[in-house]
Coordinates of C-alpha atoms and ligand atoms in Angstrom, one line a residue:
M103 CA 6.2 80.7 58.3
K104 CA 9.5 78.9 58.6
T105 CA 8.2 75.5 59.4
R106 CA 7.7 73.1 56.5
P107 CA 5.6 69.9 56.4
S108 CA 8.7 67.8 56.3
D109 CA 10.1 69.6 59.3
K110 CA 9.8 67.8 62.6
S111 CA 10.5 70.9 64.7
P112 CA 8.0 72.0 67.3
V113 CA 5.4 74.7 66.5
I114 CA 3.6 76.6 69.2
C115 CA 0.2 78.1 68.5
E116 CA -1.5 80.4 70.9
G117 CA -5.3 80.9 71.2
I118 CA -8.0 81.3 73.8
G119 CA -8.0 78.8 76.7
A120 CA -11.7 77.7 76.5
A121 CA -11.7 74.6 78.7
P122 CA -9.0 73.9 81.2
G123 CA -6.7 70.9 81.3
I124 CA -3.6 69.5 79.7
V125 CA -3.6 66.7 77.2
I126 CA -0.8 65.1 75.3
G127 CA -1.9 63.0 72.3
P128 CA -1.9 62.4 68.6
V129 CA -3.2 65.2 66.3
F130 CA -6.4 64.4 64.4
P131 CA -7.1 67.2 61.9
V132 CA -10.6 67.5 60.6
A133 CA -10.0 68.4 57.0
P134 CA -11.9 71.2 55.3
G135 CA -13.0 68.5 52.9
R136 CA -15.6 67.6 55.5
L137 CA -17.5 70.7 54.6
H138 CA -20.6 70.1 52.6
I139 CA -19.9 71.9 49.4
P140 CA -22.9 72.3 47.2
R141 CA -22.4 72.1 43.4
Y142 CA -24.9 73.4 40.9
E143 CA -25.2 75.3 37.7
I144 CA -25.8 79.1 37.7
S145 CA -27.9 80.3 34.8
R146 CA -26.5 83.1 32.6
T147 CA -28.7 85.8 34.1
K148 CA -27.6 85.0 37.7
R149 CA -23.9 84.9 37.2
A150 CA -23.3 88.5 38.0
D151 CA -25.1 87.9 41.4
E152 CA -23.0 84.8 42.0
L153 CA -19.8 86.8 41.3
Q154 CA -21.1 89.4 43.8
R155 CA -21.7 86.7 46.4
F156 CA -18.1 85.4 45.9
S157 CA -16.7 89.0 46.2
A158 CA -18.5 89.4 49.5
A159 CA -17.0 86.1 50.8
V160 CA -13.6 87.4 49.8
A161 CA -14.1 90.7 51.4
G162 CA -15.4 89.0 54.6
A163 CA -12.3 86.7 54.6
L164 CA -9.9 89.7 54.2
E165 CA -11.6 91.5 57.0
Q166 CA -11.4 88.4 59.3
I167 CA -7.7 88.0 58.5
A168 CA -7.0 91.7 59.1
L169 CA -8.7 91.5 62.5
L170 CA -6.7 88.3 63.4
R171 CA -3.6 90.1 62.3
Q172 CA -4.3 93.0 64.7
E173 CA -5.0 90.5 67.5
I174 CA -1.8 88.5 66.9
A175 CA 0.2 91.7 66.7
A176 CA -0.6 92.3 70.4
K177 CA 1.1 89.0 71.3
A178 CA 4.8 89.0 72.0
G179 CA 7.6 87.1 70.4
S180 CA 8.4 84.9 67.5
V181 CA 5.0 83.2 67.4
A182 CA 3.3 86.5 66.7
E183 CA 5.8 87.2 63.9
E184 CA 5.4 83.8 62.3
V185 CA 1.6 83.8 62.5
G186 CA 1.6 87.4 61.2
D187 CA 3.7 86.4 58.2
L188 CA 1.3 83.5 57.6
L189 CA -1.8 85.8 57.7
D190 CA -0.1 88.3 55.3
A191 CA 0.4 85.4 52.9
H192 CA -3.3 84.6 53.2
S193 CA -4.4 88.1 52.4
Q194 CA -2.1 88.1 49.4
M195 CA -3.8 85.0 48.1
L196 CA -7.1 86.8 48.2
S197 CA -6.1 90.0 46.6
G198 CA -6.5 89.8 42.8
S199 CA -4.5 86.6 42.8
R200 CA -4.4 83.7 40.3
L201 CA -6.6 81.8 42.7
V202 CA -9.3 84.5 42.8
R203 CA -9.2 85.0 39.1
G204 CA -9.5 81.2 38.5
I205 CA -12.5 81.0 40.8
E206 CA -14.2 84.0 39.1
A207 CA -13.6 82.4 35.7
R208 CA -15.3 79.2 36.9
I209 CA -18.3 81.2 38.2
D210 CA -18.4 83.0 34.8
E211 CA -18.7 79.7 33.1
G212 CA -21.8 78.8 35.3
L213 CA -20.4 77.1 38.4
N214 CA -21.7 78.1 41.8
A215 CA -19.3 79.9 44.1
E216 CA -18.7 77.2 46.6
A217 CA -17.8 74.6 44.0
A218 CA -15.7 77.1 42.1
V219 CA -13.7 77.7 45.2
E220 CA -13.3 74.0 45.8
D221 CA -12.1 73.4 42.2
G222 CA -9.8 76.5 42.2
I223 CA -8.1 75.3 45.4
A224 CA -7.8 71.8 44.2
E225 CA -6.2 72.9 40.9
I226 CA -3.6 75.1 42.6
A227 CA -2.9 72.6 45.3
G228 CA -2.4 69.9 42.6
Q229 CA 0.1 72.1 40.8
Y230 CA 2.0 72.8 44.0
R231 CA 2.0 69.1 44.8
A232 CA 3.5 68.3 41.4
I233 CA 6.5 70.5 42.2
T234 CA 8.8 68.7 44.7
D235 CA 9.7 71.9 46.5
V236 CA 9.3 71.8 50.3
Y237 CA 8.5 75.4 50.5
L238 CA 5.7 75.2 47.9
A239 CA 4.4 72.0 49.5
G240 CA 4.1 74.1 52.8
R241 CA 1.9 76.6 50.9
I242 CA -0.7 73.9 50.1
D243 CA -1.9 74.1 53.7
D244 CA -2.2 77.9 53.4
I245 CA -4.2 77.6 50.2
Q246 CA -6.5 75.1 51.8
E247 CA -7.0 77.2 54.9
V248 CA -7.9 80.2 52.7
G249 CA -10.3 78.0 50.7
T250 CA -12.0 76.8 53.9
R251 CA -12.4 80.4 55.1
L252 CA -14.0 81.3 51.8
I253 CA -16.3 78.3 51.8
R254 CA -17.2 78.9 55.5
N255 CA -18.2 82.4 54.4
L256 CA -20.4 81.0 51.7
V257 CA -22.1 78.0 53.4
Q258 CA -22.8 76.4 56.8
A259 CA -20.9 73.2 57.7
P260 CA -22.7 70.0 58.3
M261 CA -22.3 68.2 61.6
P262 CA -19.0 66.2 61.8
R263 CA -18.8 62.8 63.5
Y264 CA -16.0 61.9 65.8
G265 CA -16.6 58.2 66.3
G266 CA -13.5 57.1 64.4
V267 CA -11.1 59.3 66.2
P268 CA -8.1 57.4 67.8
K269 CA -8.4 57.4 71.7
G270 CA -6.8 60.4 73.3
S271 CA -6.6 62.4 70.1
I272 CA -6.4 66.2 69.9
I273 CA -9.0 67.2 67.2
V274 CA -7.9 70.2 65.2
A275 CA -10.5 71.9 63.0
D276 CA -11.4 75.3 61.5
E277 CA -14.6 75.3 63.6
I278 CA -16.5 73.1 66.0
T279 CA -20.1 74.0 66.6
P280 CA -21.9 73.3 69.9
S281 CA -23.7 70.3 68.3
D282 CA -20.3 69.0 67.0
A283 CA -18.9 69.2 70.6
A284 CA -22.0 67.4 71.9
L285 CA -21.1 64.4 69.8
M286 CA -17.7 64.1 71.3
D287 CA -17.0 61.2 73.7
P288 CA -14.7 62.4 76.5
A289 CA -13.4 58.9 76.8
L290 CA -12.2 59.2 73.1
V291 CA -11.4 62.8 72.5
G292 CA -8.5 64.1 74.4
G293 CA -9.0 67.7 73.5
F294 CA -9.7 70.0 70.6
A295 CA -8.4 73.2 69.0
T296 CA -10.1 75.4 66.4
I297 CA -9.4 78.5 64.4
L298 CA -12.8 80.1 65.1
G299 CA -14.7 80.5 68.4
G300 CA -14.6 82.4 71.7
A301 CA -14.3 81.4 75.3
E302 CA -17.9 82.1 76.2
G303 CA -19.6 80.5 73.2
H304 CA -21.6 77.3 73.6
T305 CA -18.8 75.2 72.1
A306 CA -16.5 76.3 74.9
I307 CA -19.3 75.7 77.5
M308 CA -19.9 72.3 76.1
A309 CA -16.2 71.5 76.3
R310 CA -16.0 72.6 79.9
S311 CA -19.1 70.6 80.7
L312 CA -17.7 67.5 79.1
G313 CA -14.3 68.1 80.7
I314 CA -12.6 68.1 77.3
P315 CA -9.6 70.6 77.3
A316 CA -10.0 73.1 74.4
V317 CA -8.2 76.0 72.8
L318 CA -10.2 78.2 70.4
G319 CA -9.4 81.1 68.1
V320 CA -6.0 79.7 67.1
S321 CA -4.7 81.2 63.9
G322 CA -2.3 79.2 61.7
L323 CA -3.6 76.0 63.3
L324 CA -4.3 73.8 60.3
K325 CA -1.0 74.8 58.8
A326 CA 0.9 73.4 61.8
A327 CA -1.2 70.3 62.4
R328 CA -0.2 67.0 60.8
R329 CA -2.3 63.9 61.4
G330 CA -0.7 61.5 63.9
D331 CA 2.0 63.9 65.1
L332 CA 2.2 64.3 68.9
A333 CA 0.9 67.5 70.4
I334 CA 0.4 69.0 73.8
L335 CA -2.8 71.0 74.3
D336 CA -3.0 73.3 77.3
G337 CA -6.6 74.5 77.6
T338 CA -5.8 76.5 80.7
E339 CA -3.1 78.6 79.1
G340 CA -4.6 78.5 75.6
R341 CA -1.7 76.9 73.8
I342 CA -1.1 74.0 71.5
I343 CA 2.4 72.7 70.8
F344 CA 2.8 70.4 67.8
R345 CA 5.7 68.0 67.8
P346 CA 7.0 69.1 71.3
T347 CA 10.5 68.4 72.5
D348 CA 11.2 65.9 75.2
A349 CA 11.8 68.7 77.6
E350 CA 8.4 70.2 76.8
I351 CA 6.7 66.8 77.2
A352 CA 8.4 66.3 80.6
E353 CA 7.3 69.8 81.7
Y354 CA 3.7 69.4 80.7
R355 CA 3.5 65.9 82.3
A356 CA 4.6 67.5 85.6
R357 CA 2.1 70.3 85.2
H358 CA -0.6 67.7 84.5
A359 CA 0.3 65.7 87.6
R360 CA 0.1 68.9 89.7
Q361 CA -3.4 69.6 88.3
V362 CA -4.6 66.1 89.0
E363 CA -3.3 66.3 92.6
N364 CA -5.0 69.7 93.1
E365 CA -8.3 68.3 91.8
Q366 CA -8.0 65.3 94.1
S367 CA -7.6 67.5 97.1
L368 CA -10.6 69.6 96.0
A369 CA -12.6 66.5 95.5
R370 CA -12.3 65.8 99.3
L371 CA -14.6 68.8 99.8
R372 CA -17.4 66.9 98.1
E373 CA -19.3 66.0 101.3
L374 CA -18.7 69.4 103.0
P375 CA -21.3 72.2 102.8
A376 CA -20.5 75.4 100.9
L377 CA -20.3 77.6 104.1
T378 CA -18.3 80.8 104.4
R379 CA -16.0 81.0 107.4
D380 CA -18.6 83.1 109.2
G381 CA -21.4 80.7 108.4
T382 CA -23.3 82.0 105.3
R383 CA -24.7 79.1 103.5
I384 CA -24.4 79.2 99.7
S385 CA -26.2 76.7 97.4
L386 CA -24.0 75.2 94.7
K387 CA -25.7 73.6 91.8
A388 CA -24.6 72.2 88.4
N389 CA -25.6 73.3 84.8
I390 CA -26.0 70.4 82.4
E391 CA -26.0 70.4 78.7
L392 CA -26.3 66.7 78.2
P393 CA -27.9 64.0 80.4
V394 CA -24.5 62.2 80.8
E395 CA -23.4 65.0 83.0
V396 CA -25.9 64.2 85.8
G397 CA -23.3 61.7 87.1
L398 CA -20.6 64.3 87.0
A399 CA -22.8 66.7 88.9
D400 CA -23.4 64.2 91.6
A401 CA -19.7 63.2 91.7
H402 CA -18.8 66.8 92.3
G403 CA -21.3 67.3 95.1
A404 CA -23.9 69.4 93.3
E405 CA -27.0 70.2 95.5
G406 CA -29.2 70.1 92.5
I407 CA -29.3 71.1 88.9
G408 CA -29.5 74.9 88.5
L409 CA -29.9 74.8 84.7
V410 CA -30.9 72.1 82.3
R411 CA -30.1 73.4 78.8
T412 CA -32.9 71.5 77.0
E413 CA -31.4 72.2 73.6
F414 CA -29.6 68.9 73.8
M415 CA -32.9 67.1 73.0
F416 CA -33.0 68.8 69.7
M417 CA -29.4 68.5 68.6
N418 CA -28.0 66.1 66.0
R419 CA -31.3 64.6 64.9
E420 CA -33.5 65.0 61.9
T421 CA -36.9 64.9 63.5
L422 CA -38.4 66.8 66.5
P423 CA -38.5 64.9 69.8
S424 CA -42.0 63.8 70.8
E425 CA -43.5 64.8 74.2
D426 CA -42.8 61.3 75.4
E427 CA -39.2 61.4 74.3
Q428 CA -38.7 64.7 76.1
F429 CA -40.5 63.4 79.1
E430 CA -38.2 60.3 79.2
A431 CA -35.0 62.4 78.9
L432 CA -36.0 64.9 81.6
A433 CA -37.4 62.1 83.8
A434 CA -34.0 60.4 83.7
I435 CA -32.4 63.6 85.0
V436 CA -35.0 64.3 87.7
N437 CA -34.9 60.6 88.9
A438 CA -31.1 60.6 88.9
M439 CA -31.1 63.6 91.2
G440 CA -33.1 61.7 93.8
G441 CA -35.2 64.5 95.2
K442 CA -32.7 67.3 94.7
P443 CA -34.2 70.3 92.8
V444 CA -33.8 70.5 89.1
T445 CA -34.4 73.8 87.1
I446 CA -35.4 73.0 83.6
R447 CA -35.1 75.8 81.1
T448 CA -37.4 75.9 78.1
L449 CA -35.9 75.7 74.7
D450 CA -33.2 78.4 74.0
I451 CA -32.8 77.8 70.3
G452 CA -31.6 80.5 67.8
G453 CA -28.5 82.7 67.7
E454 CA -25.4 80.5 67.7
K455 CA -27.5 77.6 69.1
F456 CA -29.3 76.6 66.0
A457 CA -30.0 72.8 65.7
D458 CA -30.1 71.2 62.3
V459 CA -33.6 69.8 63.0
F460 CA -35.0 73.3 62.8
E461 CA -33.1 74.4 59.8
A462 CA -35.5 73.6 56.9
D463 CA -38.7 74.9 58.6
Y464 CA -37.5 77.5 61.0
G465 CA -34.1 78.7 59.7
D466 CA -33.1 82.2 60.5
D467 CA -30.8 83.8 57.9
S468 CA -31.2 87.3 59.2
A469 CA -28.1 89.3 59.8
N470 CA -28.4 89.3 63.6
P471 CA -29.9 86.0 64.7
A472 CA -28.9 86.6 68.3
L473 CA -31.2 89.6 68.2
G474 CA -33.9 87.6 66.4
L475 CA -36.3 84.8 67.0
R476 CA -34.3 83.2 69.8
A477 CA -35.3 81.4 73.0
I478 CA -38.7 82.5 74.4
R479 CA -39.4 84.5 71.2
F480 CA -39.0 81.3 69.2
S481 CA -41.3 79.4 71.6
L482 CA -44.0 82.0 71.5
R483 CA -43.9 82.0 67.7
H484 CA -44.0 78.2 67.5
R485 CA -46.6 77.5 70.2
D486 CA -47.1 73.8 69.2
L487 CA -43.4 73.1 69.8
F488 CA -43.6 75.0 73.1
A489 CA -46.7 73.2 74.3
T490 CA -45.1 69.8 73.6
Q491 CA -42.1 70.8 75.7
V492 CA -44.1 72.3 78.5
A493 CA -46.3 69.2 78.7
A494 CA -43.3 67.0 79.1
I495 CA -41.8 69.3 81.8
L496 CA -45.1 69.4 83.7
R497 CA -45.4 65.7 83.6
V498 CA -41.9 65.4 85.0
S499 CA -42.9 67.7 87.9
A500 CA -44.7 64.7 89.4
L501 CA -41.4 62.9 89.8
G502 CA -39.4 65.4 91.9
P503 CA -39.0 69.1 92.7
I504 CA -38.5 71.1 89.6
R505 CA -38.6 74.7 88.5
I506 CA -39.3 76.1 85.0
L507 CA -36.9 78.7 83.7
L508 CA -37.7 81.0 80.7
P509 CA -34.8 82.1 78.6
M510 CA -34.2 85.5 77.1
I511 CA -37.2 87.3 78.6
S512 CA -37.1 91.0 77.8
N513 CA -40.5 92.2 79.1
V514 CA -43.2 91.5 81.6
E515 CA -45.8 90.7 78.9
E516 CA -43.8 87.7 77.7
V517 CA -43.9 86.2 81.2
K518 CA -47.6 86.8 81.7
V519 CA -48.4 85.1 78.3
V520 CA -46.1 82.2 79.1
R521 CA -47.6 81.7 82.6
R522 CA -51.1 81.7 81.0
L523 CA -50.0 79.1 78.4
I524 CA -48.4 76.9 81.0
E525 CA -51.5 77.0 83.2
E526 CA -53.7 76.1 80.2
I527 CA -51.4 73.1 79.4
R528 CA -51.5 72.0 83.1
V529 CA -55.3 72.1 83.1
A530 CA -55.5 70.1 79.8
L531 CA -53.1 67.5 81.2
V532 CA -55.1 67.1 84.3
A533 CA -58.4 66.9 82.3
S534 CA -56.9 64.2 80.2
G535 CA -55.8 62.2 83.2
R536 CA -52.1 62.5 82.3
L537 CA -51.2 64.6 85.3
E538 CA -52.6 64.6 88.9
E539 CA -53.9 67.9 90.2
R540 CA -50.9 69.8 91.6
P541 CA -49.8 73.4 91.7
L542 CA -47.5 74.8 89.0
P543 CA -43.8 74.5 89.7
P544 CA -42.1 77.8 90.3
I545 CA -41.6 79.8 87.1
G546 CA -38.5 81.9 86.9
V547 CA -36.9 84.1 84.3
M548 CA -33.4 84.3 83.0
I549 CA -32.0 87.8 83.4
E550 CA -29.7 87.8 80.4
V551 CA -30.6 90.9 78.3
P552 CA -30.1 94.4 79.7
A553 CA -33.8 95.2 79.4
A554 CA -34.7 92.4 81.8
A555 CA -32.1 93.5 84.3
L556 CA -33.3 97.1 84.2
A557 CA -36.9 95.9 84.4
A558 CA -36.1 93.4 87.2
D559 CA -38.3 95.3 89.7
A560 CA -41.4 94.8 87.4
L561 CA -40.3 91.2 86.5
G562 CA -40.0 90.4 90.2
R563 CA -43.8 90.8 90.4
V564 CA -44.5 88.1 87.8
A565 CA -41.6 85.7 88.3
D566 CA -41.0 83.2 91.1
F567 CA -37.2 83.5 90.8
F568 CA -34.4 85.1 88.8
S569 CA -31.5 83.3 87.2
I570 CA -28.8 85.7 86.0
G571 CA -27.3 84.5 82.7
T572 CA -24.1 86.4 82.7
N573 CA -22.9 85.0 79.4
D574 CA -25.7 86.6 77.4
L575 CA -26.0 89.5 79.7
T576 CA -22.3 90.4 79.0
M577 CA -22.8 89.8 75.3
Y578 CA -25.9 91.9 74.9
T579 CA -24.7 94.7 77.2
L580 CA -21.4 95.1 75.6
A581 CA -22.5 94.3 72.0
I582 CA -19.9 91.6 71.8
D583 CA -20.7 88.2 70.2
R584 CA -19.7 85.7 72.8
A585 CA -18.6 83.1 70.2
N586 CA -16.6 85.5 68.0
D587 CA -12.9 85.1 68.3
Q588 CA -12.4 88.5 66.6
V589 CA -13.8 90.4 69.6
A590 CA -13.1 87.9 72.3
T591 CA -10.7 90.3 74.1
L592 CA -13.5 92.8 74.5
Y593 CA -15.9 90.2 76.1
D594 CA -15.7 91.2 79.8
P595 CA -18.2 90.1 82.5
L596 CA -16.4 92.4 84.9
H597 CA -17.3 95.5 82.9
P598 CA -18.9 98.0 85.3
A599 CA -22.0 98.1 83.1
V600 CA -22.5 94.3 83.5
L601 CA -21.8 94.5 87.3
R602 CA -24.4 97.3 87.8
L603 CA -27.0 95.2 86.0
I604 CA -26.3 92.3 88.2
Q605 CA -26.5 94.5 91.3
F606 CA -29.8 96.0 90.2
T607 CA -31.2 92.5 89.6
V608 CA -30.1 91.2 93.0
N609 CA -31.6 94.3 94.7
A610 CA -34.9 93.9 92.8
G611 CA -35.1 90.2 93.6
A612 CA -34.6 91.0 97.3
A613 CA -37.3 93.7 97.2
A614 CA -39.7 91.3 95.5
G615 CA -38.8 88.5 98.0
I616 CA -37.7 86.0 95.3
P617 CA -34.5 84.0 95.1
V618 CA -31.8 85.2 92.7
N619 CA -29.0 82.9 91.4
V620 CA -26.3 83.2 88.8
C621 CA -26.0 80.5 86.2
G622 CA -23.7 82.0 83.6
E623 CA -20.0 81.0 83.4
M624 CA -19.1 83.7 85.9
A625 CA -20.6 81.6 88.6
G626 CA -17.9 78.9 88.1
D627 CA -15.0 81.3 88.2
A628 CA -13.6 81.0 91.7
R629 CA -11.9 84.4 91.4
I630 CA -15.2 86.2 90.8
V631 CA -17.2 84.3 93.4
P632 CA -16.3 86.7 96.3
L633 CA -17.8 89.6 94.3
L634 CA -21.0 87.7 93.5
L635 CA -21.4 86.7 97.2
G636 CA -20.6 90.3 98.2
L637 CA -23.4 91.5 96.0
G638 CA -25.8 89.2 97.8
I639 CA -26.0 86.1 95.6
E640 CA -26.6 83.0 97.6
E641 CA -27.0 80.4 94.9
L642 CA -24.6 79.6 92.0
S643 CA -25.0 77.1 89.2
M644 CA -22.0 76.1 87.0
S645 CA -20.3 73.4 85.0
A646 CA -20.0 70.5 87.4
S647 CA -16.2 70.4 87.1
A648 CA -16.0 73.9 88.6
L649 CA -17.9 73.0 91.7
P650 CA -15.0 71.8 93.9
R651 CA -12.9 74.9 93.2
V652 CA -15.8 77.3 93.9
K653 CA -16.7 75.5 97.1
G654 CA -13.1 75.6 98.2
R655 CA -13.1 79.4 97.6
I656 CA -16.4 79.9 99.5
R657 CA -15.1 78.0 102.5
S658 CA -12.1 80.3 102.7
L659 CA -14.2 83.4 102.5
D660 CA -15.6 85.8 105.1
S661 CA -18.9 87.2 103.9
G662 CA -18.4 90.6 105.5
A663 CA -15.0 90.9 103.8
A664 CA -16.6 89.8 100.5
K665 CA -19.3 92.5 100.9
R666 CA -16.7 95.2 101.5
C667 CA -14.8 93.9 98.4
A668 CA -18.0 94.2 96.4
E669 CA -18.6 97.7 97.6
A670 CA -15.2 98.8 96.7
I671 CA -15.6 97.3 93.2
M672 CA -19.0 98.8 92.7
S673 CA -17.7 102.3 93.4
Q674 CA -15.2 101.9 90.5
S675 CA -15.8 102.9 86.9
D676 CA -12.3 102.0 85.9
R677 CA -12.2 98.4 84.7
A678 CA -8.5 98.0 85.4
R679 CA -9.0 99.0 89.0
I680 CA -11.7 96.4 89.4
S681 CA -9.3 93.7 88.4
V682 CA -6.7 95.0 90.8
I683 CA -9.2 95.1 93.7
L684 CA -10.4 91.6 93.0
A685 CA -6.9 90.2 92.5
D686 CA -5.7 91.8 95.8
F687 CA -8.7 90.5 97.6
N688 CA -8.2 87.0 96.4
E689 CA -4.4 87.1 97.1
M690 CA -4.9 88.4 100.6
A691 CA -7.6 85.9 101.5
L692 CA -5.6 83.0 100.0
G693 CA -2.5 84.6 101.3
Ligands
LIG112 C1 -26.2 82.7 80.0 O1 -26.5 83.3 79.0 O2 -25.4 83.1 80.9 C2 -26.8 81.3 80.2 C3 -26.6 80.7 81.3 O3 -27.4 80.8 79.2 P1 -26.7 80.1 77.9 O4 -25.2 80.1 78.2 O5 -27.3 78.8 77.7 O6 -27.1 81.1 76.8
LIG113 MG1 -28.1 82.6 77.8

């Protein structure tokens, strides 16, 4: 890379636009030093294993870099070339280099791999620092980035804290987990960019919910970032410009002003119903990850909460929340909605959504946690935890209209068992005088694994409603990890396989006479909404910030035309044609 740390020239880094918006502010890099790096002694008999563990981390890092290299090669221009050079340099550092040999020697002497990496990096960086050569000084960032990658492959990072961040900062980090993002105060954090992560992961969802612009999957990021320098982050285009020129600042200020103007005109739709031009009424609701978003949902005209991701109650804490604590948190949401319906999903922990509070007792170090003890499977295994949550939810049902939603259902039996458990808990609450006699709230299932979609006809007989989770449905159907930047380009909710599963679910819901909504990120994409409506969906739930745009789109739509567009799309097996049909339809209608 031609840019040196002493160089004030602009550097443009490209990544995945994960949460829209433009922010211009000071850079706040979260140093790799924040990683918790364990340090312990390895007995003589275990050293070969430790060396093996280190080799696996190196192999993993080389693989990740090779994939990034491929991805960046597909991008045009000098940025691709510069980042490509940088990644080549990183691979060289990991291939039989002095750095690797130094780390191996430390492990051989009895130091654990993480600490050996830390010391090896520190030694070489120190030597480079002692040489007053701008070129070598520039390589220190590279060495540190390589070290972080290795340590990331060896350990899990602890939760960072963002309280001390200067107002309006752009946080730059190798990775930000969903729990990290939940700690961000939108009044303080202007935006964030990371090396790891994909647009449909929970970090991205959290950023969109909080309205914090974000760019994920940016290679070469830490190299270009210097604390306090000015940067422009464009979460819509997926770009971050460090040390921008005056002309770039002026251009992005103008873009930002246009965006704000656009949002203000959409905000005027708040009081209007989501009616198509020919009078079909669509219900628009908000998803919330954190209680603070209830205000946002209301401000954007949500008709209710279509999805409460209850994971927030378990994040960033060391003890499990009691029934009363959960009741209070949920009651605040239901009360704030003032009689509008609230759909509360039971705990969806596991996979990428692992909260620290579970780590010691329930940690899942299996190779495929997303296919493991996640969501309802976790709840059915840990029934005491589930019973506590259900009791809190049932008590909240006395305060307003709620529905209970079960995540990651894959067969009818799970629903039957859960229904029985919920009824038992209701009876016990009534018997102990903590709940007045009342019917159970509607119990629905998330349709988010292909098995559930394909068994939707049978599930329709045991569920009161369906909520299609297109985020996981896409991930599990296409075998693409939604949070993995390496395969982000293959993540595609418009893949014909995903669309057929949605169609099957909608038809099964109609046959069973139960409501079907979509609550995955697809629901908040105004370009895709005509297709969903055309397939027969009449309720959508999304990040509150997406509501005005989606409502604007619905009000410009004719439902007959949307149906014909959906029919044309469903007869296609060619993914590229699907995009063309949808784009043409949107262009024509918006004309
Ligand atoms: C989904 O999978 O589409 C969904 C809404 O659930 P989550 O994003 O919380 O997994
Ligand atoms: Mg899901």
